[in-house]
mmCIF file of C-alpha atoms in Angstrom:
data_model
loop_
_atom_site.group_PDB
_atom_site.id
_atom_site.type_symbol
_atom_site.label_atom_id
_atom_site.label_comp_id
_atom_site.label_asym_id
_atom_site.label_seq_id
_atom_site.Cartn_x
_atom_site.Cartn_y
_atom_site.Cartn_z
ATOM 1 C CA MET N 40 -28.234 -8.008 -4.899
ATOM 2 C CA THR N 41 -29.450 -5.360 -7.323
ATOM 3 C CA TRP N 42 -27.218 -2.808 -5.593
ATOM 4 C CA ILE N 43 -24.169 -5.060 -5.990
ATOM 5 C CA LYS N 44 -25.002 -5.795 -9.612
ATOM 6 C CA ASN N 45 -25.384 -2.103 -10.411
ATOM 7 C CA ARG N 46 -22.120 -1.293 -8.646
ATOM 8 C CA ARG N 47 -20.292 -3.963 -10.625
ATOM 9 C CA THR N 48 -21.835 -2.712 -13.862
ATOM 10 C CA PHE N 49 -20.642 0.803 -13.047
ATOM 11 C CA LEU N 50 -17.148 -0.349 -12.133
ATOM 12 C CA GLY N 51 -16.893 -2.502 -15.213
ATOM 13 C CA ALA N 52 -17.945 0.428 -17.387
ATOM 14 C CA ALA N 53 -15.403 2.629 -15.634
ATOM 15 C CA GLY N 54 -12.640 0.153 -16.416
ATOM 16 C CA VAL N 55 -13.689 -0.088 -20.050
ATOM 17 C CA SER N 56 -13.762 3.702 -20.370
ATOM 18 C CA VAL N 57 -10.217 4.014 -19.044
ATOM 19 C CA PHE N 58 -9.052 1.240 -21.347
ATOM 20 C CA ALA N 59 -10.591 3.082 -24.276
ATOM 21 C CA ALA N 60 -9.074 6.401 -23.217
ATOM 22 C CA ALA N 61 -5.640 4.865 -22.829
ATOM 23 C CA PHE N 62 -5.663 2.759 -25.989
ATOM 24 C CA GLY N 63 -8.014 4.661 -28.282
ATOM 25 C CA SER N 64 -10.229 3.197 -30.955
ATOM 26 C CA ARG N 65 -7.314 1.560 -32.767
ATOM 27 C CA GLY N 66 -6.546 -0.594 -29.730
ATOM 28 C CA ARG N 67 -3.217 -2.366 -30.002
ATOM 29 C CA ALA N 68 -1.616 0.080 -32.415
ATOM 30 C CA THR N 69 -2.260 2.978 -30.053
ATOM 31 C CA ALA N 70 -1.076 1.010 -27.039
ATOM 32 C CA GLN N 71 2.278 0.011 -28.513
ATOM 33 C CA PRO N 72 4.254 3.126 -27.420
ATOM 34 C CA PHE N 73 3.121 2.500 -23.827
ATOM 35 C CA ALA N 74 3.947 -1.196 -23.918
ATOM 36 C CA GLN N 75 7.480 -0.588 -25.145
ATOM 37 C CA SER N 76 8.338 1.423 -22.014
ATOM 38 C CA CYS N 77 6.365 -0.542 -19.419
ATOM 39 C CA ALA N 78 8.299 -2.443 -16.781
ATOM 40 C CA ALA N 79 7.497 -6.131 -16.445
ATOM 41 C CA ARG N 80 5.778 -7.733 -13.479
ATOM 42 C CA TYR N 81 7.538 -10.744 -11.991
ATOM 43 C CA GLN N 82 7.636 -12.882 -8.878
ATOM 44 C CA GLY N 83 10.719 -12.747 -6.646
ATOM 45 C CA TYR N 84 14.035 -11.421 -7.888
ATOM 46 C CA ARG N 85 15.681 -11.704 -11.281
ATOM 47 C CA PRO N 86 19.432 -12.313 -11.702
ATOM 48 C CA GLU N 87 19.990 -8.672 -12.641
ATOM 49 C CA ASP N 88 18.353 -7.555 -9.382
ATOM 50 C CA PHE N 89 21.223 -9.079 -7.437
ATOM 51 C CA ALA N 90 23.535 -6.518 -9.043
ATOM 52 C CA ARG N 91 21.673 -3.728 -7.232
ATOM 53 C CA PRO N 92 23.674 -2.022 -4.488
ATOM 54 C CA TYR N 93 21.074 -3.081 -1.908
ATOM 55 C CA ALA N 94 21.085 -6.744 -2.955
ATOM 56 C CA ARG N 95 22.315 -7.948 0.433
ATOM 57 C CA PHE N 96 18.897 -7.007 1.852
ATOM 58 C CA MET N 97 17.015 -9.251 -0.582
ATOM 59 C CA ALA N 98 15.443 -12.199 1.221
ATOM 60 C CA ALA N 99 14.136 -15.397 -0.331
ATOM 61 C CA SER N 100 10.839 -15.054 1.546
ATOM 62 C CA THR N 101 8.988 -12.700 3.869
ATOM 63 C CA ALA N 102 9.363 -12.952 7.633
ATOM 64 C CA ARG N 103 6.522 -14.473 9.611
ATOM 65 C CA ALA N 104 3.895 -12.055 10.958
ATOM 66 C CA PRO N 105 4.068 -11.370 14.726
ATOM 67 C CA ARG N 106 1.993 -13.576 17.021
ATOM 68 C CA PRO N 107 -0.753 -10.964 17.724
ATOM 69 C CA VAL N 108 -1.448 -10.747 13.981
ATOM 70 C CA LEU N 109 -1.600 -14.527 13.597
ATOM 71 C CA ASP N 110 -3.923 -14.766 16.592
ATOM 72 C CA ALA N 111 -6.238 -12.079 15.168
ATOM 73 C CA TYR N 112 -6.241 -13.846 11.799
ATOM 74 C CA ALA N 113 -7.338 -17.091 13.444
ATOM 75 C CA ALA N 114 -9.911 -15.422 15.700
ATOM 76 C CA GLY N 115 -12.077 -14.084 12.880
ATOM 77 C CA PRO N 116 -13.788 -10.708 12.482
ATOM 78 C CA ILE N 117 -14.229 -8.437 15.469
ATOM 79 C CA ASP N 118 -17.507 -7.011 16.775
ATOM 80 C CA PRO N 119 -18.550 -4.126 14.484
ATOM 81 C CA ALA N 120 -19.402 -2.066 17.578
ATOM 82 C CA THR N 121 -15.712 -1.977 18.507
ATOM 83 C CA ILE N 122 -14.523 -0.613 15.138
ATOM 84 C CA PRO N 123 -13.816 3.130 15.078
ATOM 85 C CA THR N 124 -15.284 4.830 12.028
ATOM 86 C CA PHE N 125 -13.050 6.548 9.525
ATOM 87 C CA ASP N 126 -14.191 10.010 10.579
ATOM 88 C CA ALA N 127 -12.625 9.252 13.983
ATOM 89 C CA VAL N 128 -9.294 8.038 12.607
ATOM 90 C CA THR N 129 -7.347 11.103 13.769
ATOM 91 C CA ALA N 130 -8.505 10.484 17.347
ATOM 92 C CA ASP N 131 -7.937 6.738 17.008
ATOM 93 C CA LEU N 132 -4.363 7.416 15.862
ATOM 94 C CA ALA N 133 -3.714 10.122 18.431
ATOM 95 C CA ALA N 134 -0.145 10.966 19.423
ATOM 96 C CA SER N 135 -0.592 9.058 22.701
ATOM 97 C CA GLY N 136 -2.788 6.262 24.015
ATOM 98 C CA TYR N 137 -4.173 3.166 22.357
ATOM 99 C CA SER N 138 -7.371 2.067 20.649
ATOM 100 C CA PRO N 139 -9.623 -0.766 21.832
ATOM 101 C CA VAL N 140 -8.645 -2.448 18.540
ATOM 102 C CA GLU N 141 -4.949 -2.336 17.684
ATOM 103 C CA THR N 142 -4.853 -5.556 15.632
ATOM 104 C CA GLY N 143 -7.928 -7.078 14.007
ATOM 105 C CA PHE N 144 -10.325 -6.930 11.084
ATOM 106 C CA GLY N 145 -14.053 -6.559 10.581
ATOM 107 C CA ARG N 146 -16.884 -4.842 8.752
ATOM 108 C CA LEU N 147 -19.024 -1.891 9.732
ATOM 109 C CA PRO N 148 -22.812 -1.969 9.200
ATOM 110 C CA ASP N 149 -22.478 0.374 6.202
ATOM 111 C CA GLY N 150 -20.250 -2.157 4.384
ATOM 112 C CA VAL N 151 -16.906 -0.479 5.062
ATOM 113 C CA VAL N 152 -14.301 -3.146 5.789
ATOM 114 C CA PHE N 153 -11.582 -2.449 8.330
ATOM 115 C CA ALA N 154 -8.160 -3.807 9.242
ATOM 116 C CA ALA N 155 -5.750 -2.702 11.958
ATOM 117 C CA VAL N 156 -2.210 -3.813 12.806
ATOM 118 C CA LYS N 157 0.185 -2.737 15.542
ATOM 119 C CA THR N 158 3.839 -3.528 14.828
ATOM 120 C CA ASP N 159 6.643 -3.087 17.370
ATOM 121 C CA MET N 160 9.903 -2.051 15.701
ATOM 122 C CA PRO N 161 13.069 -2.085 17.820
ATOM 123 C CA ARG N 162 15.858 0.239 16.565
ATOM 124 C CA VAL N 163 13.544 1.860 13.991
ATOM 125 C CA THR N 164 12.518 5.553 13.905
ATOM 126 C CA ALA N 165 9.828 7.581 12.187
ATOM 127 C CA THR N 166 12.558 9.297 10.135
ATOM 128 C CA MET N 167 13.450 5.954 8.594
ATOM 129 C CA TRP N 168 9.866 5.380 7.513
ATOM 130 C CA ASP N 169 9.558 8.829 5.919
ATOM 131 C CA TRP N 170 12.714 8.044 3.970
ATOM 132 C CA TRP N 171 11.417 4.594 2.974
ATOM 133 C CA PHE N 172 8.125 5.895 1.584
ATOM 134 C CA GLY N 173 10.028 8.371 -0.575
ATOM 135 C CA TRP N 174 12.551 5.783 -1.791
ATOM 136 C CA HIS N 175 10.964 2.387 -2.279
ATOM 137 C CA SER N 176 8.709 2.691 -5.335
ATOM 138 C CA THR N 177 11.139 3.943 -7.949
ATOM 139 C CA GLU N 178 11.918 0.381 -9.112
ATOM 140 C CA PRO N 179 10.282 -3.001 -8.488
ATOM 141 C CA ALA N 180 13.320 -4.565 -6.805
ATOM 142 C CA ARG N 181 13.163 -1.955 -4.039
ATOM 143 C CA TYR N 182 9.478 -2.598 -3.474
ATOM 144 C CA LYS N 183 10.138 -6.332 -3.233
ATOM 145 C CA LEU N 184 12.438 -5.756 -0.254
ATOM 146 C CA TRP N 185 9.277 -5.027 1.740
ATOM 147 C CA HIS N 186 7.446 -8.277 0.970
ATOM 148 C CA PRO N 187 9.437 -10.515 -1.404
ATOM 149 C CA ASP N 188 6.640 -13.090 -1.602
ATOM 150 C CA ALA N 189 3.770 -10.784 -2.594
ATOM 151 C CA HIS N 190 5.196 -7.622 -4.173
ATOM 152 C CA LEU N 191 5.527 -7.856 -7.953
ATOM 153 C CA HIS N 192 5.791 -4.350 -9.427
ATOM 154 C CA ALA N 193 6.087 -0.684 -8.424
ATOM 155 C CA SER N 194 6.422 2.626 -10.234
ATOM 156 C CA LEU N 195 5.930 6.315 -9.406
ATOM 157 C CA ARG N 196 4.001 9.135 -10.981
ATOM 158 C CA ASP N 197 6.963 11.438 -10.224
ATOM 159 C CA ASP N 198 10.403 10.089 -9.326
ATOM 160 C CA ARG N 199 11.553 12.564 -6.659
ATOM 161 C CA THR N 200 14.113 10.265 -5.035
ATOM 162 C CA ALA N 201 17.115 12.356 -6.125
ATOM 163 C CA ALA N 202 15.504 15.744 -5.437
ATOM 164 C CA ALA N 203 17.012 17.967 -2.742
ATOM 165 C CA ILE N 204 13.771 18.093 -0.760
ATOM 166 C CA PRO N 205 12.669 16.627 2.587
ATOM 167 C CA ASP N 206 11.790 12.941 2.564
ATOM 168 C CA ARG N 207 8.115 13.614 3.271
ATOM 169 C CA ALA N 208 7.919 15.846 0.214
ATOM 170 C CA LYS N 209 9.097 12.961 -1.952
ATOM 171 C CA TYR N 210 5.929 10.972 -1.340
ATOM 172 C CA ILE N 211 3.245 13.394 -0.092
ATOM 173 C CA GLY N 212 1.326 14.540 -3.159
ATOM 174 C CA ASN N 213 2.821 11.704 -5.187
ATOM 175 C CA THR N 214 1.236 8.449 -6.394
ATOM 176 C CA THR N 215 2.711 4.967 -6.408
ATOM 177 C CA TYR N 216 1.409 2.236 -8.727
ATOM 178 C CA VAL N 217 1.826 -1.289 -7.420
ATOM 179 C CA ASP N 218 0.967 -4.844 -8.390
ATOM 180 C CA GLU N 219 0.887 -7.148 -5.390
ATOM 181 C CA TYR N 220 -0.857 -10.160 -3.959
ATOM 182 C CA VAL N 221 -3.078 -9.593 -0.936
ATOM 183 C CA GLY N 222 -3.838 -13.131 0.077
ATOM 184 C CA PRO N 223 -4.477 -15.139 -3.104
ATOM 185 C CA LYS N 224 -5.768 -12.167 -5.105
ATOM 186 C CA LEU N 225 -3.618 -10.004 -7.362
ATOM 187 C CA GLN N 226 -4.304 -6.289 -6.874
ATOM 188 C CA GLN N 227 -3.295 -3.438 -9.205
ATOM 189 C CA LEU N 228 -3.430 -0.303 -7.101
ATOM 190 C CA ALA N 229 -2.761 3.419 -7.287
ATOM 191 C CA ILE N 230 -1.979 4.903 -3.868
ATOM 192 C CA GLU N 231 -2.033 8.686 -3.690
ATOM 193 C CA PHE N 232 -0.282 9.960 -0.572
ATOM 194 C CA ARG N 233 -2.029 12.886 1.094
ATOM 195 C CA ASP N 234 -0.805 15.472 3.614
ATOM 196 C CA PRO N 235 -1.911 14.104 6.998
ATOM 197 C CA VAL N 236 -1.745 17.518 8.676
ATOM 198 C CA GLN N 237 -4.313 18.872 6.233
ATOM 199 C CA HIS N 238 -6.542 15.943 7.189
ATOM 200 C CA GLY N 239 -6.378 16.793 10.900
ATOM 201 C CA PHE N 240 -3.592 14.581 12.231
ATOM 202 C CA ASP N 241 -1.395 15.786 15.078
ATOM 203 C CA ILE N 242 2.221 14.851 14.328
ATOM 204 C CA PRO N 243 4.697 15.753 17.101
ATOM 205 C CA ALA N 244 8.455 15.646 16.621
ATOM 206 C CA GLU N 245 9.847 12.114 16.237
ATOM 207 C CA HIS N 246 6.460 10.933 14.918
ATOM 208 C CA THR N 247 5.083 10.563 11.412
ATOM 209 C CA VAL N 248 1.792 9.639 9.755
ATOM 210 C CA VAL N 249 1.562 8.209 6.255
ATOM 211 C CA LEU N 250 -1.898 8.763 4.765
ATOM 212 C CA GLY N 251 -2.964 7.344 1.420
ATOM 213 C CA ARG N 252 -6.034 7.254 -0.805
ATOM 214 C CA VAL N 253 -6.148 3.765 -2.280
ATOM 215 C CA GLY N 254 -7.584 3.251 -5.746
ATOM 216 C CA SER N 255 -7.377 1.154 -8.868
ATOM 217 C CA SER N 256 -4.446 1.783 -11.193
ATOM 218 C CA ILE N 257 -6.736 1.014 -14.148
ATOM 219 C CA ALA N 258 -10.234 2.265 -13.319
ATOM 220 C CA PRO N 259 -10.898 5.842 -12.120
ATOM 221 C CA VAL N 260 -12.227 4.401 -8.853
ATOM 222 C CA ASP N 261 -10.983 5.005 -5.304
ATOM 223 C CA LEU N 262 -11.418 2.049 -2.976
ATOM 224 C CA GLY N 263 -10.564 3.367 0.473
ATOM 225 C CA TRP N 264 -7.911 4.807 2.782
ATOM 226 C CA LEU N 265 -4.800 3.706 4.620
ATOM 227 C CA ALA N 266 -3.001 5.381 7.519
ATOM 228 C CA HIS N 267 0.220 4.373 9.252
ATOM 229 C CA GLN N 268 1.168 6.205 12.426
ATOM 230 C CA VAL N 269 4.776 5.795 13.602
ATOM 231 C CA ARG N 270 5.681 7.001 17.091
ATOM 232 C CA PRO N 271 8.682 6.432 19.360
ATOM 233 C CA THR N 272 8.956 3.805 22.086
ATOM 234 C CA PRO N 273 11.837 3.097 24.484
ATOM 235 C CA GLU N 274 13.013 0.291 22.173
ATOM 236 C CA GLY N 275 12.587 2.153 18.885
ATOM 237 C CA CYS N 276 9.116 2.822 17.514
ATOM 238 C CA GLU N 277 5.700 1.298 16.934
ATOM 239 C CA MET N 278 3.572 1.494 13.815
ATOM 240 C CA ARG N 279 -0.216 1.590 14.147
ATOM 241 C CA SER N 280 -1.811 0.847 10.767
ATOM 242 C CA ARG N 281 -5.433 1.344 9.718
ATOM 243 C CA PHE N 282 -7.245 0.403 6.505
ATOM 244 C CA TYR N 283 -10.781 1.444 5.550
ATOM 245 C CA LEU N 284 -12.059 -0.053 2.291
ATOM 246 C CA ASN N 285 -15.280 0.250 0.281
ATOM 247 C CA MET N 286 -15.099 4.031 0.773
ATOM 248 C CA ARG N 287 -15.699 4.965 -2.838
ATOM 249 C CA GLY N 288 -14.563 7.945 -4.806
ATOM 250 C CA MET N 289 -13.280 8.893 -8.235
ATOM 251 C CA HIS N 290 -9.889 9.990 -9.473
ATOM 252 C CA VAL N 291 -8.412 11.010 -12.798
ATOM 253 C CA PRO N 292 -6.338 8.011 -13.905
ATOM 254 C CA ASN N 293 -2.780 8.245 -15.148
ATOM 255 C CA LEU N 294 -3.332 6.944 -18.682
ATOM 256 C CA ARG N 295 0.217 5.719 -19.151
ATOM 257 C CA GLU N 296 0.170 3.799 -15.874
ATOM 258 C CA ALA N 297 -3.291 2.421 -16.647
ATOM 259 C CA ALA N 298 -2.084 1.218 -20.031
ATOM 260 C CA CYS N 299 0.982 -0.384 -18.457
ATOM 261 C CA ALA N 300 -1.162 -2.097 -15.824
ATOM 262 C CA VAL N 301 -3.383 -3.532 -18.557
ATOM 263 C CA SER N 302 -0.330 -4.660 -20.539
ATOM 264 C CA ARG N 303 0.970 -6.520 -17.477
ATOM 265 C CA GLY N 304 -2.442 -8.227 -17.155
ATOM 266 C CA PRO N 305 -4.860 -9.223 -15.952
ATOM 267 C CA SER N 306 -7.014 -6.273 -16.923
ATOM 268 C CA ILE N 307 -9.754 -5.003 -14.666
ATOM 269 C CA ASP N 308 -12.145 -7.477 -13.030
ATOM 270 C CA PRO N 309 -15.069 -5.533 -11.527
ATOM 271 C CA THR N 310 -15.445 -8.074 -8.714
ATOM 272 C CA ASP N 311 -11.965 -7.088 -7.468
ATOM 273 C CA LEU N 312 -13.395 -3.694 -6.524
ATOM 274 C CA VAL N 313 -16.120 -5.055 -4.252
ATOM 275 C CA LEU N 314 -14.115 -5.841 -1.127
ATOM 276 C CA GLY N 315 -15.176 -8.214 1.629
ATOM 277 C CA LEU N 316 -14.050 -9.646 4.953
ATOM 278 C CA ASP N 317 -11.695 -12.080 3.261
ATOM 279 C CA LEU N 318 -9.736 -9.169 1.796
ATOM 280 C CA ALA N 319 -9.686 -7.380 5.178
ATOM 281 C CA ARG N 320 -8.337 -10.505 6.872
ATOM 282 C CA ASP N 321 -5.687 -11.038 4.204
ATOM 283 C CA LEU N 322 -4.723 -7.364 4.263
ATOM 284 C CA MET N 323 -4.212 -7.469 8.036
ATOM 285 C CA LEU N 324 -1.895 -10.458 7.626
ATOM 286 C CA HIS N 325 -0.077 -8.874 4.674
ATOM 287 C CA CYS N 326 0.521 -5.667 6.617
ATOM 288 C CA GLY N 327 1.724 -7.596 9.658
ATOM 289 C CA GLN N 328 4.185 -9.516 7.510
ATOM 290 C CA GLU N 329 5.617 -6.644 5.492
ATOM 291 C CA MET N 330 6.007 -4.156 8.336
ATOM 292 C CA ASN N 331 7.664 -6.711 10.584
ATOM 293 C CA HIS N 332 9.886 -7.971 7.745
ATOM 294 C CA LEU N 333 11.206 -4.557 6.705
ATOM 295 C CA ALA N 334 11.659 -3.340 10.278
ATOM 296 C CA GLY N 335 14.224 -6.092 10.792
ATOM 297 C CA PHE N 336 16.752 -4.418 8.487
ATOM 298 C CA LEU N 337 15.423 -0.899 7.901
ATOM 299 C CA PRO N 338 18.027 0.732 10.215
ATOM 300 C CA GLU N 339 20.873 -0.728 8.143
ATOM 301 C CA LEU N 340 19.194 0.024 4.809
ATOM 302 C CA HIS N 341 18.528 3.622 5.859
ATOM 303 C CA ALA N 342 22.072 4.125 7.130
ATOM 304 C CA GLU N 343 23.542 2.944 3.827
ATOM 305 C CA PHE N 344 21.245 4.595 1.284
ATOM 306 C CA SER N 345 19.626 7.656 2.861
ATOM 307 C CA SER N 346 22.560 10.021 2.370
#
């Protein structure tokens, strides 16, 4: 218990320090320039969203997760001995073969929590997913296409969507800032996308791997890692997703984004950064919902907006 208390004290102090750096000693007066340019957070779609050119893809609610995800949710945590450790993730997400755990959640003895989801995606390709990760975070309404029930806000450190560069270059090395519900809990996250090749992944043609360092958008604290491998199947492709949380680190926060996250509220709650099995279970379900939902219309969305 002392260890948890000390961790929460540290995380709380980290959040306060970022708040102070972003707002300064004068508080609200210093924050005002940020607040004036911060996008709002809101549930669902607003009337003006339906004027977007992609409005026909906006659904009232998210599609149901596939049966294997629902079964794993009901079954409870898996045996820790079956969970591959993060240092084996490149072998676990190899270009061929499968893992003993393709869909499930659990916790390793060192406290790292784990979630895995396998999603079959007829008609979808890895190219479409590289395009999506470079396109979806530039405005909240795009992000909501992915999970209209849980996604509330998205913004980018650098908007590269119109740049004449490959789709992977639009998100690798970039950071997306999102507000979303994972289960009943609102999360404010900064996800920095890393180069998977530099981290040891083998990515053949027609495959892709999306690798992200997941942290708080307010505190200078990293929370864990995500990896999504997309590889072809006879019907289209399959995505094999992995999440490892409670793998701590530090990052330099984006002060403007931190200030905007605070202005959207709620500000940092240190207990949000101590992640347990309930979060792993909810994250598995969330991933199963959003990947399955978007895959249903991603071919049409990509065909219309990728050029």
